[in-house]
CSV table of C-alpha atoms in Angstrom, one decimal:
chain,number,residue,atom,x,y,z
A,1,UNK,CA,-91.8,-10.4,-92.5
A,2,UNK,CA,-88.8,-10.4,-90.2
A,3,UNK,CA,-89.0,-6.7,-88.9
A,4,UNK,CA,-91.9,-5.0,-87.2
A,5,UNK,CA,-94.5,-3.4,-89.5
A,6,UNK,CA,-94.7,0.4,-88.7
A,7,UNK,CA,-97.7,2.6,-89.8
A,8,UNK,CA,-96.8,6.1,-90.7
A,9,UNK,CA,-97.9,9.0,-92.8
A,10,UNK,CA,-96.2,9.2,-96.2
A,11,UNK,CA,-93.9,11.8,-97.0
A,12,UNK,CA,-92.9,13.4,-100.4
A,13,UNK,CA,-89.5,11.3,-99.9
A,14,UNK,CA,-91.7,8.2,-100.4
A,15,UNK,CA,-93.2,9.2,-103.6
A,16,UNK,CA,-91.0,7.3,-106.0
A,17,UNK,CA,-91.2,3.9,-104.0
A,18,UNK,CA,-95.0,4.2,-103.8
A,19,UNK,CA,-95.2,4.8,-107.6
A,20,UNK,CA,-93.3,1.8,-108.1
A,21,UNK,CA,-95.2,-0.2,-105.4
A,22,UNK,CA,-98.6,0.9,-107.0
A,23,UNK,CA,-97.5,0.1,-110.6
A,24,UNK,CA,-96.0,-3.3,-109.7
A,25,UNK,CA,-98.8,-4.5,-107.9
A,26,UNK,CA,-101.6,-3.6,-109.9
A,27,UNK,CA,-99.8,-5.2,-112.7
A,28,UNK,CA,-99.7,-8.5,-110.6
A,29,UNK,CA,-103.1,-8.2,-109.4
A,30,UNK,CA,-105.2,-7.3,-112.3
A,31,UNK,CA,-104.1,-9.6,-115.0
A,32,UNK,CA,-107.2,-9.6,-116.9
A,33,UNK,CA,-106.0,-6.0,-118.0
A,34,UNK,CA,-103.2,-5.3,-120.5
A,35,UNK,CA,-99.9,-4.3,-118.6
A,36,UNK,CA,-99.7,-1.1,-120.5
A,37,UNK,CA,-103.1,0.1,-118.9
A,38,UNK,CA,-100.9,1.0,-115.6
A,39,UNK,CA,-98.2,3.9,-115.4
A,40,UNK,CA,-96.0,5.0,-113.2
A,41,UNK,CA,-97.9,8.4,-112.8
A,42,UNK,CA,-100.7,6.9,-112.0
A,43,UNK,CA,-100.2,7.1,-108.3
A,44,UNK,CA,-100.0,10.7,-108.4
A,45,UNK,CA,-103.5,11.3,-110.0
A,46,UNK,CA,-105.3,8.3,-108.5
A,47,UNK,CA,-104.3,9.8,-105.0
A,48,UNK,CA,-104.6,13.1,-105.4
A,49,UNK,CA,-106.0,15.1,-102.4
A,50,UNK,CA,-106.2,11.7,-100.5
A,51,UNK,CA,-104.4,11.2,-97.0
A,52,UNK,CA,-101.9,8.3,-97.7
A,53,UNK,CA,-100.3,5.9,-94.8
A,54,UNK,CA,-97.6,3.4,-95.7
A,55,UNK,CA,-96.6,0.3,-93.7
A,56,UNK,CA,-92.7,-0.2,-93.3
A,57,UNK,CA,-91.1,-3.7,-92.7
A,58,UNK,CA,-87.7,-4.2,-92.7
A,59,UNK,CA,-86.8,-0.6,-93.2
A,60,UNK,CA,-88.7,-1.0,-96.7
A,61,UNK,CA,-92.4,0.2,-97.8
A,62,UNK,CA,-94.3,-2.9,-97.6
A,63,UNK,CA,-97.7,-1.4,-98.5
A,64,UNK,CA,-99.8,1.6,-98.4
A,65,UNK,CA,-103.6,2.9,-97.8
A,66,UNK,CA,-105.2,6.2,-99.0
A,67,UNK,CA,-108.1,7.6,-97.9
A,68,UNK,CA,-110.5,10.2,-99.2
A,69,UNK,CA,-111.3,11.8,-95.9
A,70,UNK,CA,-114.4,13.7,-96.5
A,71,UNK,CA,-116.4,10.5,-96.8
A,72,UNK,CA,-114.0,8.1,-95.1
A,73,UNK,CA,-113.5,6.2,-98.3
A,74,UNK,CA,-110.7,3.8,-98.6
A,75,UNK,CA,-109.6,4.6,-102.1
A,76,UNK,CA,-106.4,2.2,-102.0
A,77,UNK,CA,-105.0,-0.7,-100.4
A,78,UNK,CA,-101.9,-2.3,-101.9
A,79,UNK,CA,-99.4,-4.6,-100.2
A,80,UNK,CA,-95.8,-5.7,-101.7
A,81,UNK,CA,-95.8,-9.2,-102.9
A,82,UNK,CA,-93.0,-9.9,-100.6
A,83,UNK,CA,-95.1,-9.1,-97.6
A,84,UNK,CA,-98.4,-10.4,-98.8
A,85,UNK,CA,-100.3,-12.6,-95.7
A,86,UNK,CA,-98.0,-11.3,-93.0
A,87,UNK,CA,-100.4,-8.8,-91.4
A,88,UNK,CA,-99.3,-5.7,-93.4
A,89,UNK,CA,-102.8,-5.3,-94.8
A,90,UNK,CA,-104.7,-5.9,-91.2
A,91,UNK,CA,-102.2,-3.3,-89.8
A,92,UNK,CA,-102.6,-0.6,-92.7
A,93,UNK,CA,-106.5,-0.9,-91.9
A,94,UNK,CA,-106.1,-0.7,-87.9
A,95,UNK,CA,-103.6,2.3,-88.3
A,96,UNK,CA,-106.4,4.2,-90.0
A,97,UNK,CA,-107.9,7.1,-87.8
A,98,UNK,CA,-110.7,5.9,-85.6
A,99,UNK,CA,-110.6,2.3,-86.6
A,100,UNK,CA,-112.8,0.6,-86.2
A,101,UNK,CA,-115.5,3.1,-85.1
A,102,UNK,CA,-115.7,5.0,-88.3
A,103,UNK,CA,-118.0,4.3,-91.1
A,104,UNK,CA,-115.1,3.4,-93.8
A,105,UNK,CA,-116.2,2.0,-97.0
A,106,UNK,CA,-114.4,1.3,-100.4
A,107,UNK,CA,-115.1,-0.2,-103.9
A,108,UNK,CA,-113.4,-3.6,-104.6
A,109,UNK,CA,-113.4,-5.3,-108.3
A,110,UNK,CA,-115.7,-8.1,-108.4
A,111,UNK,CA,-112.6,-10.1,-110.0
A,112,UNK,CA,-110.1,-9.6,-107.2
A,113,UNK,CA,-111.5,-12.3,-105.1
A,114,UNK,CA,-108.5,-12.1,-102.6
A,115,UNK,CA,-109.1,-8.6,-101.7
A,116,UNK,CA,-113.1,-9.4,-101.0
A,117,UNK,CA,-112.0,-12.1,-98.9
A,118,UNK,CA,-109.9,-10.1,-97.0
A,119,UNK,CA,-112.3,-7.1,-96.6
A,120,UNK,CA,-114.9,-9.2,-95.5
A,121,UNK,CA,-112.6,-10.8,-92.9
A,122,UNK,CA,-111.8,-7.4,-91.5
A,123,UNK,CA,-115.5,-6.6,-90.9
A,124,UNK,CA,-116.5,-5.1,-94.0
A,125,UNK,CA,-119.8,-6.2,-95.4
A,126,UNK,CA,-121.7,-5.4,-99.0
A,127,UNK,CA,-123.7,-2.5,-99.3
A,128,UNK,CA,-123.8,-1.8,-103.0
A,129,UNK,CA,-122.6,-3.0,-106.5
A,130,UNK,CA,-121.7,-1.0,-109.6
A,131,UNK,CA,-119.8,-1.0,-112.9
A,132,UNK,CA,-116.9,1.0,-113.9
A,133,UNK,CA,-114.2,1.2,-116.7
A,134,UNK,CA,-112.3,-1.4,-115.0
A,135,UNK,CA,-115.3,-3.9,-114.6
A,136,UNK,CA,-117.9,-4.7,-112.1
A,137,UNK,CA,-117.2,-3.8,-108.5
A,138,UNK,CA,-118.8,-4.3,-104.6
A,139,UNK,CA,-119.1,-1.5,-102.5
A,140,UNK,CA,-118.2,-2.5,-98.9
A,141,UNK,CA,-118.9,-0.8,-95.6
A,142,UNK,CA,-117.3,-1.6,-92.1
A,143,UNK,CA,-119.5,-3.5,-90.1
A,144,UNK,CA,-123.2,-2.2,-89.8
A,145,UNK,CA,-121.8,1.2,-90.9
A,146,UNK,CA,-123.8,1.4,-94.2
A,147,UNK,CA,-123.8,5.2,-95.6
A,148,UNK,CA,-124.2,4.7,-99.2
A,149,UNK,CA,-125.3,2.1,-101.8
A,150,UNK,CA,-123.2,4.2,-104.2
A,151,UNK,CA,-122.8,2.9,-107.6
A,152,UNK,CA,-121.0,5.9,-108.9
A,153,UNK,CA,-117.6,5.1,-110.9
A,154,UNK,CA,-115.8,8.3,-109.0
A,155,UNK,CA,-114.7,8.6,-105.4
A,156,UNK,CA,-117.7,9.5,-103.2
């Protein structure tokens, strides 16, 4: 990443690029699932009602994070492959309202070892486990903020 990473709220003008990023990164990351399991319109349904922030680097969308604000639940954090391991994910987390003092939590598929390591390196600890249609997952809570041992398959 040669440009400075800037975090801002997503706007309707960003929708096409966010859809494409979401589709591309999911196909690259979740290789154990068939590629046709993912669709461009998944972004719309999976982030409905959520607050979405994006990271820009070199005047391009480098990644995004979506949160379900009523429960401080991080639903998605995706970084474009060109911007991996360049601080974009960290910047997205640090750009969240109230970071790091709010009790954010998330679910991460157990098979996504790189993401689990990332979240743990940023202060998240395991607070539960569960199973969804996509597979086994780990519930992670920020620091000592353990608000839930949720094992449901839906957002909180």
